[in-house]
Short mmCIF file of C-alpha atoms in Angstrom, two decimals:
data_model
loop_
_atom_site.label_atom_id
_atom_site.label_comp_id
_atom_site.label_asym_id
_atom_site.label_seq_id
_atom_site.Cartn_x
_atom_site.Cartn_y
_atom_site.Cartn_z
CA MET A 1 35.20 -34.18 77.42
CA SER A 2 36.47 -30.66 78.15
CA PHE A 3 36.84 -28.09 75.41
CA ASP A 4 38.88 -24.87 75.36
CA TRP A 5 36.11 -22.36 74.67
CA ALA A 6 38.27 -19.40 75.67
CA GLY A 7 40.90 -20.56 73.18
CA LEU A 8 38.29 -20.86 70.43
CA GLU A 9 37.01 -17.34 71.13
CA GLN A 10 40.54 -15.97 71.00
CA ALA A 11 41.22 -17.77 67.71
CA VAL A 12 38.16 -16.17 66.07
CA GLN A 13 39.03 -12.78 67.55
CA ASP A 14 42.63 -12.97 66.35
CA GLN A 15 41.55 -14.00 62.86
CA LEU A 16 39.19 -11.01 62.66
CA THR A 17 41.56 -8.40 64.01
CA GLY A 18 44.53 -9.70 62.05
CA PHE A 19 42.66 -9.64 58.75
CA VAL A 20 41.26 -6.14 59.34
CA ARG A 21 44.77 -4.82 60.12
CA ARG A 22 46.17 -6.48 57.01
CA MET A 23 43.46 -5.08 54.71
CA ARG A 24 43.87 -1.59 56.15
CA ALA A 25 47.61 -1.75 55.50
CA GLU A 26 47.04 -2.96 51.93
CA HIS A 27 44.21 -0.51 51.15
CA PRO A 28 44.88 2.64 53.18
CA ASP A 29 42.71 4.89 50.97
CA ASP A 30 39.48 2.94 51.39
CA ARG A 31 36.88 3.68 54.08
CA PHE A 32 36.39 0.46 56.03
CA TYR A 33 32.93 -0.04 57.52
CA ALA A 34 32.63 -3.71 58.56
CA ALA A 35 34.10 -7.13 59.10
CA ALA A 36 31.94 -10.24 59.17
CA VAL A 37 32.18 -13.88 60.14
CA HIS A 38 30.03 -15.67 57.57
CA ALA A 39 29.50 -18.85 55.53
CA PHE A 40 28.60 -20.91 58.59
CA HIS A 41 28.16 -24.59 57.77
CA ALA A 42 27.14 -27.40 60.10
CA GLU A 43 25.46 -30.77 59.68
CA THR A 44 23.57 -32.04 62.70
CA GLY A 45 25.46 -34.82 64.41
CA SER A 46 28.64 -34.45 62.38
CA VAL A 47 30.25 -31.50 60.58
CA ILE A 48 30.98 -28.08 62.03
CA ALA A 49 33.08 -26.18 59.51
CA TRP A 50 35.14 -23.09 60.23
CA PRO A 51 33.49 -20.00 58.70
CA LEU A 52 34.97 -17.34 56.45
CA VAL A 53 35.96 -13.81 57.44
CA GLY A 54 35.14 -10.92 55.15
CA VAL A 55 36.15 -7.25 55.39
CA ALA A 56 34.33 -4.44 53.58
CA GLY A 57 35.45 -1.03 52.40
CA GLU A 58 33.23 1.46 50.58
CA ARG A 59 35.35 1.56 47.42
CA ALA A 60 35.98 -2.16 47.32
CA VAL A 61 32.29 -3.03 47.64
CA ALA A 62 31.30 -0.41 45.06
CA SER A 63 33.81 -1.93 42.66
CA ALA A 64 32.48 -5.44 43.32
CA ALA A 65 28.93 -4.23 42.65
CA GLY A 66 29.83 -3.22 39.10
CA ASP A 67 26.88 -2.80 36.75
CA ARG A 68 24.86 -5.75 38.05
CA PHE A 69 24.24 -4.51 41.60
CA THR A 70 24.19 -1.31 43.59
CA PRO A 71 26.67 -0.91 46.44
CA GLY A 72 23.69 -0.89 48.79
CA GLU A 73 22.64 -4.35 47.64
CA LEU A 74 26.05 -5.75 48.53
CA ARG A 75 26.63 -3.65 51.61
CA TRP A 76 25.62 -6.43 53.98
CA SER A 77 26.27 -9.39 51.72
CA PRO A 78 29.67 -10.55 52.99
CA ALA A 79 29.85 -13.43 50.50
CA ASP A 80 30.10 -10.76 47.77
CA TRP A 81 32.78 -8.66 49.45
CA PRO A 82 36.09 -8.85 47.57
CA TRP A 83 38.28 -9.34 50.65
CA GLN A 84 37.88 -12.83 52.12
CA LEU A 85 39.95 -14.92 54.51
CA ASP A 86 39.69 -18.70 54.27
CA PRO A 87 40.48 -20.91 57.25
CA GLY A 88 44.07 -22.08 57.51
CA PRO A 89 45.55 -25.17 59.17
CA ALA A 90 45.13 -23.70 62.67
CA GLU A 91 41.44 -22.95 62.09
CA ASP A 92 40.84 -26.36 60.52
CA ALA A 93 42.40 -27.93 63.60
CA TRP A 94 40.03 -25.95 65.83
CA ALA A 95 37.09 -27.13 63.71
CA ALA A 96 38.23 -30.75 64.05
CA ARG A 97 38.44 -30.44 67.84
CA LEU A 98 35.04 -28.80 67.91
CA GLU A 99 33.52 -31.62 65.86
CA GLU A 100 35.10 -34.17 68.17
CA ALA A 101 33.52 -32.47 71.18
CA ALA A 102 30.15 -32.19 69.44
CA THR A 103 30.00 -35.82 68.36
CA ALA A 104 31.13 -37.29 71.67
CA ASP A 105 28.63 -39.37 73.66
CA GLY A 106 26.94 -40.71 70.55
CA GLY A 107 26.05 -37.26 69.25
CA ARG A 108 23.88 -36.34 72.24
CA ARG A 109 26.02 -33.25 72.88
CA TRP A 110 25.90 -31.92 69.31
CA GLU A 111 23.12 -29.36 69.79
CA PRO A 112 24.47 -27.77 73.01
CA VAL A 113 28.03 -27.74 71.64
CA HIS A 114 26.93 -26.14 68.38
CA ALA A 115 24.85 -23.55 70.25
CA ARG A 116 27.80 -22.66 72.45
CA TYR A 117 30.03 -22.42 69.38
CA LEU A 118 27.69 -19.79 67.91
CA ARG A 119 27.65 -17.89 71.22
CA THR A 120 31.44 -17.99 71.24
CA VAL A 121 31.65 -16.53 67.72
CA VAL A 122 29.29 -13.72 68.78
CA LYS A 123 31.52 -12.95 71.80
CA ALA A 124 34.60 -12.99 69.59
CA CYS A 125 33.02 -10.48 67.19
CA ARG A 126 32.26 -8.10 70.03
CA ALA A 127 35.71 -8.49 71.50
CA ALA A 128 37.37 -7.97 68.11
CA ARG A 129 35.52 -4.71 67.55
CA GLY A 130 36.51 -3.50 71.01
CA GLU A 131 40.15 -4.34 70.33
CA LEU A 132 40.17 -2.57 66.95
CA LEU A 133 38.50 0.54 68.39
CA ALA A 134 40.87 0.67 71.37
CA GLU A 135 43.98 0.61 69.19
CA GLY A 136 42.59 3.09 66.67
CA THR A 137 42.51 0.68 63.73
CA ALA A 138 38.78 1.30 63.34
CA GLY A 139 36.40 4.09 64.24
CA ARG A 140 33.11 3.82 66.12
CA GLU A 141 31.16 3.46 62.88
CA PHE A 142 33.01 0.20 62.13
CA LEU A 143 31.01 -2.97 62.85
CA VAL A 144 32.10 -6.56 63.40
CA VAL A 145 29.16 -8.87 62.90
CA ALA A 146 28.38 -12.59 62.79
CA MET A 147 26.16 -13.14 59.75
CA ASP A 148 24.58 -16.56 59.44
CA GLU A 149 22.26 -17.31 56.54
CA ALA A 150 19.09 -16.59 58.55
CA ARG A 151 20.75 -13.53 60.15
CA GLU A 152 19.72 -14.75 63.59
CA LEU A 153 23.19 -13.93 64.95
CA VAL A 154 23.16 -10.31 63.76
CA PRO A 155 21.02 -8.92 66.62
CA ARG A 156 23.09 -10.95 69.07
CA THR A 157 26.29 -9.33 67.80
CA LEU A 158 25.18 -5.70 67.57
CA THR A 159 23.49 -3.22 69.87
CA PRO A 160 19.76 -2.49 69.33
CA ALA A 161 20.69 0.97 68.01
CA GLN A 162 23.10 -0.57 65.48
CA VAL A 163 20.46 -3.03 64.33
CA ARG A 164 17.89 -0.25 63.88
CA ARG A 165 20.34 1.83 61.84
CA HIS A 166 21.99 -0.79 59.66
CA PHE A 167 19.44 -3.63 59.58
CA PRO A 168 16.02 -1.96 59.87
CA GLU A 169 14.29 -5.01 58.41
CA LEU A 170 15.60 -7.14 61.31
CA ASP A 171 14.43 -4.54 63.79
CA ALA A 172 10.97 -4.58 62.22
CA GLU A 173 10.93 -8.40 62.35
CA SER A 174 11.87 -8.34 66.02
CA ARG A 175 9.14 -5.87 66.90
CA GLU A 176 6.51 -7.79 64.96
CA THR A 177 7.58 -11.09 66.48
CA ALA A 178 7.31 -9.61 69.98
CA ARG A 179 3.86 -8.22 69.20
CA LEU A 180 2.62 -11.58 67.93
CA ALA A 181 4.10 -13.43 70.89
CA ALA A 182 2.00 -11.29 73.24
CA LEU A 183 -1.25 -12.36 71.54
CA PRO A 184 -3.38 -15.30 72.70
CA VAL A 185 -2.76 -18.46 70.68
CA GLY A 186 -5.93 -18.24 68.60
CA PRO A 187 -5.49 -14.68 67.28
CA ARG A 188 -1.72 -15.23 66.91
CA THR A 189 -2.32 -18.30 64.74
CA ARG A 190 -4.84 -16.44 62.57
CA GLU A 191 -2.41 -13.59 61.98
CA LEU A 192 0.47 -15.95 61.23
CA ILE A 193 -1.61 -17.84 58.68
CA ALA A 194 -2.43 -14.56 56.97
CA LEU A 195 1.24 -13.54 57.00
CA ALA A 196 2.26 -16.88 55.51
CA GLU A 197 0.07 -16.12 52.49
CA ALA A 198 0.90 -12.41 52.20
CA PRO A 199 2.72 -11.21 49.04
CA PRO A 200 6.52 -11.09 49.46
CA GLY A 201 7.73 -7.80 50.93
CA SER A 202 4.28 -6.69 52.04
CA ALA A 203 4.79 -7.34 55.77
CA ALA A 204 7.55 -7.20 58.37
CA LEU A 205 7.57 -10.99 58.60
CA GLY A 206 7.98 -13.06 55.46
CA ARG A 207 6.45 -16.40 54.62
CA GLU A 208 9.32 -18.45 56.06
CA GLN A 209 9.35 -16.54 59.37
CA ALA A 210 5.58 -16.80 59.72
CA THR A 211 5.66 -20.54 59.00
CA ALA A 212 8.47 -21.05 61.52
CA LEU A 213 6.39 -19.24 64.15
CA LEU A 214 3.40 -21.44 63.32
CA ARG A 215 5.59 -24.49 63.88
CA ALA A 216 6.55 -22.98 67.24
CA VAL A 217 2.86 -22.68 68.19
CA GLY A 218 2.69 -26.44 67.87
CA ALA A 219 -0.44 -28.54 68.38
CA ASP A 220 -2.60 -25.51 69.19
CA ALA A 221 -2.15 -24.32 65.60
CA VAL A 222 -3.43 -27.55 64.05
CA PRO A 223 -7.21 -26.86 63.93
CA GLN A 224 -6.77 -23.55 62.11
CA VAL A 225 -4.16 -24.99 59.75
CA VAL A 226 -6.52 -27.86 58.87
CA GLU A 227 -9.27 -25.33 58.18
CA ARG A 228 -6.92 -23.31 55.97
CA LEU A 229 -5.80 -26.44 54.10
CA ALA A 230 -9.40 -27.26 53.26
CA ASP A 231 -10.16 -23.74 51.94
CA ALA A 232 -6.87 -22.61 50.40
CA ARG A 233 -6.44 -22.39 46.64
CA VAL A 234 -2.78 -23.46 46.98
CA LYS A 235 -2.88 -26.29 49.49
CA TRP A 236 0.56 -27.86 49.53
CA PRO A 237 2.21 -25.43 52.05
CA TRP A 238 -0.47 -26.28 54.60
CA ALA A 239 -0.18 -30.02 54.01
CA LYS A 240 3.57 -29.69 54.50
CA LEU A 241 3.10 -27.68 57.70
CA LEU A 242 0.73 -30.27 59.17
CA ALA A 243 3.39 -32.92 58.66
CA GLU A 244 5.97 -30.70 60.35
CA LEU A 245 3.64 -30.14 63.31
CA ARG A 246 3.30 -33.95 63.59
CA VAL A 247 -0.16 -34.05 65.16
CA SER A 248 -2.21 -36.88 63.69
CA THR A 249 -5.93 -36.50 64.32
CA GLU A 250 -8.90 -37.72 62.28
CA ALA A 251 -9.47 -34.16 61.09
CA VAL A 252 -5.87 -33.89 59.93
CA THR A 253 -5.62 -37.23 58.16
CA GLY A 254 -9.12 -37.00 56.70
CA THR A 255 -8.43 -33.60 55.16
CA LEU A 256 -5.07 -34.75 53.81
CA ALA A 257 -6.69 -37.86 52.31
CA ARG A 258 -9.31 -35.75 50.53
CA VAL A 259 -6.64 -33.50 49.04
CA ALA A 260 -4.48 -36.44 47.96
CA THR A 261 -7.35 -38.17 46.17
CA ASP A 262 -8.87 -35.05 44.58
CA ARG A 263 -8.32 -35.53 40.85
CA ARG A 264 -9.11 -31.86 40.24
CA ALA A 265 -6.37 -30.71 42.61
CA ASP A 266 -2.94 -29.52 41.55
CA GLY A 267 -0.32 -32.27 41.35
CA ALA A 268 1.89 -30.60 43.97
CA ASP A 269 -1.03 -30.37 46.39
CA ARG A 270 -1.78 -34.08 45.99
CA ALA A 271 1.87 -35.11 46.34
CA TRP A 272 2.45 -33.07 49.49
CA ALA A 273 -0.74 -34.40 51.06
CA ALA A 274 0.54 -37.94 50.43
CA ARG A 275 3.94 -37.05 51.88
CA ALA A 276 2.27 -35.58 54.96
CA LEU A 277 0.20 -38.71 55.56
CA SER A 278 3.30 -40.88 55.44
CA ARG A 279 5.34 -38.59 57.68
CA LEU A 280 2.48 -38.59 60.20
CA GLY A 281 2.83 -42.36 60.41
CA ARG A 282 -0.22 -43.14 58.27
CA THR A 283 1.32 -45.24 55.51
CA ASP A 284 -1.59 -47.61 56.16
CA LEU A 285 -4.04 -44.93 55.01
CA LEU A 286 -1.80 -43.98 52.09
CA LEU A 287 -1.76 -47.60 50.93
CA ALA A 288 -5.53 -47.83 51.33
CA LEU A 289 -5.84 -44.87 48.98
CA ALA A 290 -3.23 -46.11 46.49
CA ASP A 291 -5.76 -47.27 43.88
CA ARG A 292 -7.09 -43.71 43.73
CA LEU A 293 -3.67 -42.07 43.46
CA PRO A 294 -1.10 -41.78 40.68
CA GLU A 295 1.70 -44.27 41.32
CA GLU A 296 4.23 -41.43 41.51
CA VAL A 297 2.23 -39.68 44.25
CA THR A 298 2.03 -42.84 46.34
CA ALA A 299 5.77 -43.50 45.91
CA GLN A 300 6.67 -39.93 46.86
CA GLY A 301 4.53 -40.30 49.94
CA LEU A 302 6.21 -43.53 51.00
CA ALA A 303 9.67 -42.01 50.49
CA ALA A 304 8.90 -38.76 52.35
CA PRO A 305 9.94 -39.78 55.91
CA TYR A 306 13.38 -40.68 54.56
CA THR A 307 14.06 -37.48 52.61
CA ALA A 308 15.21 -34.02 53.70
CA PHE A 309 11.54 -33.15 54.22
CA ARG A 310 11.75 -35.13 57.48
CA ASP A 311 14.35 -32.78 58.95
CA VAL A 312 12.07 -29.74 59.35
CA GLY A 313 9.82 -29.69 62.41
CA ALA A 314 9.05 -32.65 64.66
CA HIS A 315 9.77 -36.11 63.29
CA ALA A 316 9.91 -39.74 64.32
CA PRO A 317 13.22 -41.62 64.59
CA LEU A 318 14.51 -43.43 61.52
CA ASP A 319 12.51 -46.63 61.04
CA TYR A 320 12.45 -48.62 57.79
CA ARG A 321 9.71 -51.04 58.88
CA PRO A 322 6.75 -48.99 57.60
CA LEU A 323 8.41 -48.64 54.19
CA GLU A 324 9.32 -52.32 54.03
CA HIS A 325 5.75 -53.30 54.92
CA ALA A 326 4.40 -50.94 52.27
CA LEU A 327 6.69 -52.43 49.62
CA ASP A 328 5.71 -55.95 50.68
CA THR A 329 2.10 -54.89 50.12
CA ARG A 330 2.71 -52.96 46.90
CA PRO A 331 5.93 -54.29 45.34
CA GLY A 332 5.13 -52.51 42.09
CA LEU A 333 6.01 -49.20 43.79
CA HIS A 334 9.59 -50.23 44.48
CA ALA A 335 11.16 -48.76 41.34
CA ALA A 336 9.63 -45.33 41.97
CA VAL A 337 10.70 -45.36 45.63
CA LEU A 338 14.22 -46.41 44.66
CA ASP A 339 14.38 -43.51 42.22
CA ALA A 340 13.58 -41.12 45.08
CA PHE A 341 16.65 -42.39 46.96
CA ARG A 342 19.24 -42.24 44.18
CA SER A 343 22.56 -40.44 44.70
CA GLY A 344 22.12 -36.69 44.46
CA ARG A 345 18.63 -36.64 45.95
CA SER A 346 18.13 -34.79 49.24
CA LEU A 347 17.88 -37.46 51.91
CA CYS A 348 17.25 -37.08 55.63
CA GLU A 349 20.12 -36.06 57.88
CA THR A 350 21.05 -38.87 60.22
CA GLY A 351 23.15 -38.60 63.35
CA PRO A 352 24.89 -41.18 65.52
CA ALA A 353 21.68 -41.81 67.50
CA GLU A 354 20.04 -43.31 64.40
CA ALA A 355 23.11 -45.16 63.16
CA ASP A 356 21.94 -48.58 64.36
CA ALA A 357 18.65 -48.29 62.45
CA ALA A 358 20.56 -47.29 59.33
CA LEU A 359 23.02 -50.15 59.77
CA ASP A 360 20.10 -52.57 60.08
CA GLY A 361 18.84 -51.14 56.80
CA LEU A 362 21.91 -52.51 55.02
CA ASN A 363 20.35 -55.97 55.50
CA SER A 364 16.87 -55.05 54.29
CA ARG A 365 15.13 -57.34 51.83
CA TRP A 366 14.40 -54.29 49.66
CA PRO A 367 17.11 -52.71 47.45
CA ALA A 368 15.63 -49.20 47.94
CA VAL A 369 16.17 -49.45 51.68
CA ARG A 370 19.69 -50.80 51.29
CA CYS A 371 20.54 -47.89 48.96
CA HIS A 372 19.06 -45.33 51.34
CA ALA A 373 20.96 -46.75 54.31
CA LEU A 374 24.22 -46.69 52.35
CA LEU A 375 23.82 -43.08 51.30
CA ILE A 376 22.87 -41.67 54.70
CA LEU A 377 25.57 -43.62 56.56
CA GLU A 378 28.18 -42.17 54.23
CA GLY A 379 28.26 -38.88 56.13
CA VAL A 380 27.65 -40.09 59.70
CA ARG A 381 30.45 -40.06 62.26
CA LEU A 382 30.42 -43.60 63.65
CA SER A 383 31.91 -45.24 66.68
CA ARG A 384 34.66 -47.77 66.06
CA ALA A 385 32.33 -50.78 66.36
CA ARG A 386 29.71 -49.21 64.11
CA ARG A 387 32.36 -48.15 61.60
CA GLU A 388 33.58 -51.74 61.36
CA ARG A 389 30.01 -52.94 60.91
CA PHE A 390 29.43 -50.35 58.16
CA THR A 391 32.65 -51.26 56.37
CA ALA A 392 31.75 -54.95 56.43
CA GLY A 393 28.26 -54.25 55.12
CA LEU A 394 29.56 -51.90 52.45
CA THR A 395 32.07 -54.46 51.21
CA ARG A 396 29.38 -57.14 51.06
CA LEU A 397 26.96 -54.91 49.14
CA CYS A 398 29.70 -53.84 46.71
CA HIS A 399 30.57 -57.39 45.71
CA GLU A 400 27.68 -59.68 46.63
CA ASP A 401 24.40 -57.78 46.45
CA PRO A 402 22.04 -59.34 43.88
CA ASP A 403 20.77 -55.91 42.78
CA ALA A 404 22.88 -53.97 40.28
CA THR A 405 21.71 -50.57 41.54
CA VAL A 406 22.73 -51.42 45.10
CA ARG A 407 26.15 -52.57 43.90
CA GLU A 408 26.56 -49.33 41.95
CA VAL A 409 25.54 -47.15 44.93
CA ALA A 410 27.78 -49.14 47.28
CA ALA A 411 30.75 -48.75 44.92
CA GLY A 412 30.20 -44.98 44.85
CA VAL A 413 30.03 -44.77 48.63
CA ALA A 414 33.17 -46.91 48.95
CA ARG A 415 35.02 -44.68 46.50
CA ARG A 416 33.99 -41.45 48.22
CA THR A 417 34.75 -42.70 51.73
CA GLY A 418 37.99 -44.51 50.88
CA ARG A 419 36.71 -47.83 52.19
#
């Protein structure tokens, strides 16, 4: 389906320029230095929400800082600026059309549509600044910036000189990332592992950025990460990373198994090693080790591929069969697995492409699987046929399921979705 990208860009631009003009008229004595598009929110395969617009003046931000913060701490924190513009009906309508475009074709277009949406917001920010400068509403020092949570859009919105001046930490990150990218894989991986364990604030790249770059290295990083897992005092981040890299070799699974079964190891290290084994498709090995593991660790491992942990890095498609087989083998673990799937827990994000697997889960012989399928389907945009199938399954589970917990979860989903 076609989408009016030029219209979307103009809508963001008009919202920015209109709000800046209004704030200048209402606060003529303040020195305005920035406007920002912020509070981006999107859920893969479904929601794309319209962001907020904030405008900052020196006096207003200093007043908002009060005694708890310095003005410098809030200078580039648009969520803390006192002047905010929420989306109105027109913006909500744009967001609805954008979601419709992104979820067309069974959700296969979501990623490219979302990426283009972000590019469009960046273009609108640049155009808005140009318009405000041309009409004299703002001076050359005034910035209009797209500020997502990871600040990945900031360098795309501003010039390199503006980034160096106003966001020196981002400039340093960019330079360090470029330097590391030029290294051969082996030395690059060694440096990234060291950065991932460096004290906060001691290097240009923080732990999260270094770990993300290790994920980007992919399979070539695995041997060094396995070595680090074996030697590290705190092991769980490396077990987690191995699961996110999704390379299952004997060295990987053997090292994870040793950590999981080490009674002297920290509980978090053991639990994450069990989760990693399961996410790597080795529930068979996890079950073989179950007699040497605390029940809670085994259950957390079995639940891992169905929690939010699955959504970082490479992962397999939704498949309940390994979990069902594990519960058939060890039915005593069911209560602990069910507890991991209760409402309020962070479960995996599921898009339209996995809807059929989730719908099949509504008929599982295990209550934990039925509960999980109910909860993840609640937020998925479904085709008409799938929506009818979900509604029928939800109604059946509400009134006929033999398990009280399933009936309770189904009733909550029905209430929240209006079905």
